Amino acid sequence: MRFICYFLRFMHSSISLAKFSRSRVVRDKIAELMDETIPFNTLHSREYQGHKKKVHSVAWNCAGTKLASGSVDQTARVWHIEPHGHGKAKDIELKGHSDSVDQLCWDPKHADLIATASGDKTVRLWDARSGKCSQQAELSGENINITYKPDGTHIAVGNRDDELTILDVRKFKPIHKRKFNYEVNEIAWNMTGDMFFLTTGNGTVEVLAYPSLRAVGTLMAHTAGCYCIAIDPAGRYFAVGSADSLVSLWDIKEMLCVRTFAKLEWPVRTISFNHTGEYIASASEDLFIDIVSMPEFSSVHTGRPVHQIPCRAAMNSVEWNPKYNLLAYAGDDKNKYQTDEGVFRIFGFESA
């Protein structure tokens, strides 16, 4: 009887091992095919010019058809982008701020509503069809970071004085305000909206419950300040960029770091996941944007570099399109007279 039990246990283990081996082989094959499906080396960037000074922020709407750019010239612009077309991009100017538009974000549920955060202490909500400002909130400091809750009901704003304000979108009034005694950089909700993340100058990521904003934990993420954060659209991971030049990848359920990427040599300013969560783009003062594949989509299971997009200046913002493998990016580009070019570019087109 004991022999039969051991035999059955051995057979079960063998079957499990065979299943694991098969799944590993299948996963490797899928990874290889995925590596082949996007011929990064044959893709091109297109340039878009309209601003008078450098562009600080770029963001796609939820449909992937419009891209907004925010600039030091105190304006935002909305560009209609044809993902597979060759037509000239049409743009509309959003005018009204009296200081730099440092960051902007689209309503995740409405393809024509966009929010802008400015150094003039205001946050504005715009209709991208008319170019008109529909709502405005006067806050207490120079606003530098802004993000929407995934269900579109709240907007979080961070300012230079390390104060966080949560706005109710319907009333466009603050419902939470909190001042922190440490440097707060980029902010983000998880995909379900019940957790809120703060990147800090202490090299930590502070995790808060939402909507209570109760502290849940502190992640000792980096050896220098954390500057930027991005959430995997599938809700499995988040990535953090730091002044130590590393990008760390975190399992959002376990709150554990599963991987670091070390291609950049300067502080990481901006990061973004593509729409499938297969790739992460990151950028800094290095003169390239680094694109790496996620571990489970890589044939080596550790994540690997797949492409570098050359740049002419330090980058301020990168963002993948939510539907297509198009990456918008903007930086401190200057012309031959050393004045701001006011351009952004989009990588991923089959022709320049």
Coordinates of N, CA and C in Angstrom, one line a residue, residues 242-247 261-268 282-288 290 308:
S242 N 14.2 56.7 -9.9 CA 14.9 57.3 -8.8 C 16.1 58.1 -9.2
A243 N 16.5 59.0 -8.3 CA 17.7 59.8 -8.5 C 19.0 58.9 -8.5
D244 N 18.9 57.6 -8.0 CA 20.0 56.7 -8.0 C 20.2 56.1 -9.4
S245 N 19.4 56.6 -10.4 CA 19.5 56.2 -11.8 C 18.8 54.8 -12.1
L246 N 18.2 54.2 -11.1 CA 17.6 52.9 -11.2 C 16.1 53.0 -11.4
V247 N 15.5 52.0 -12.1 CA 14.1 51.8 -12.1 C 13.8 50.5 -11.4
F261 N 16.1 47.9 -13.1 CA 16.7 48.1 -14.4 C 17.7 49.2 -14.3
A262 N 18.9 49.0 -14.8 CA 20.0 49.9 -14.5 C 20.7 50.4 -15.8
K263 N 20.0 50.6 -16.8 CA 20.6 51.1 -18.1 C 20.9 52.6 -18.0
L264 N 20.1 53.4 -17.3 CA 20.4 54.8 -17.3 C 21.5 55.2 -16.3
E265 N 22.1 56.3 -16.5 CA 23.2 56.7 -15.7 C 22.9 58.0 -14.9
W266 N 21.8 58.7 -15.2 CA 21.3 59.9 -14.6 C 20.0 59.7 -13.8
P267 N 19.6 60.6 -12.9 CA 18.4 60.4 -12.2 C 17.2 60.2 -13.2
V268 N 16.4 59.2 -12.9 CA 15.2 58.8 -13.7 C 14.1 59.9 -13.5
S282 N 11.7 54.4 -19.9 CA 12.2 55.3 -18.8 C 13.2 56.2 -19.4
A283 N 13.3 57.4 -18.8 CA 14.2 58.5 -19.4 C 14.7 59.4 -18.3
S284 N 15.8 60.1 -18.7 CA 16.5 60.9 -17.7 C 17.3 62.0 -18.5
E285 N 18.5 62.4 -18.0 CA 19.3 63.3 -18.7 C 20.2 62.5 -19.7
D286 N 20.2 61.2 -19.6 CA 20.9 60.4 -20.7 C 20.2 60.7 -22.0
L287 N 21.0 60.7 -23.1 CA 20.5 61.1 -24.4 C 19.9 59.9 -25.1
F288 N 19.1 59.1 -24.4 CA 18.3 58.0 -25.0 C 17.1 57.7 -24.0
D290 N 15.1 54.5 -22.6 CA 15.4 53.0 -22.5 C 14.0 52.3 -22.5
Q308 N 16.6 51.4 -27.6 CA 16.9 52.7 -27.0 C 16.5 53.7 -28.1

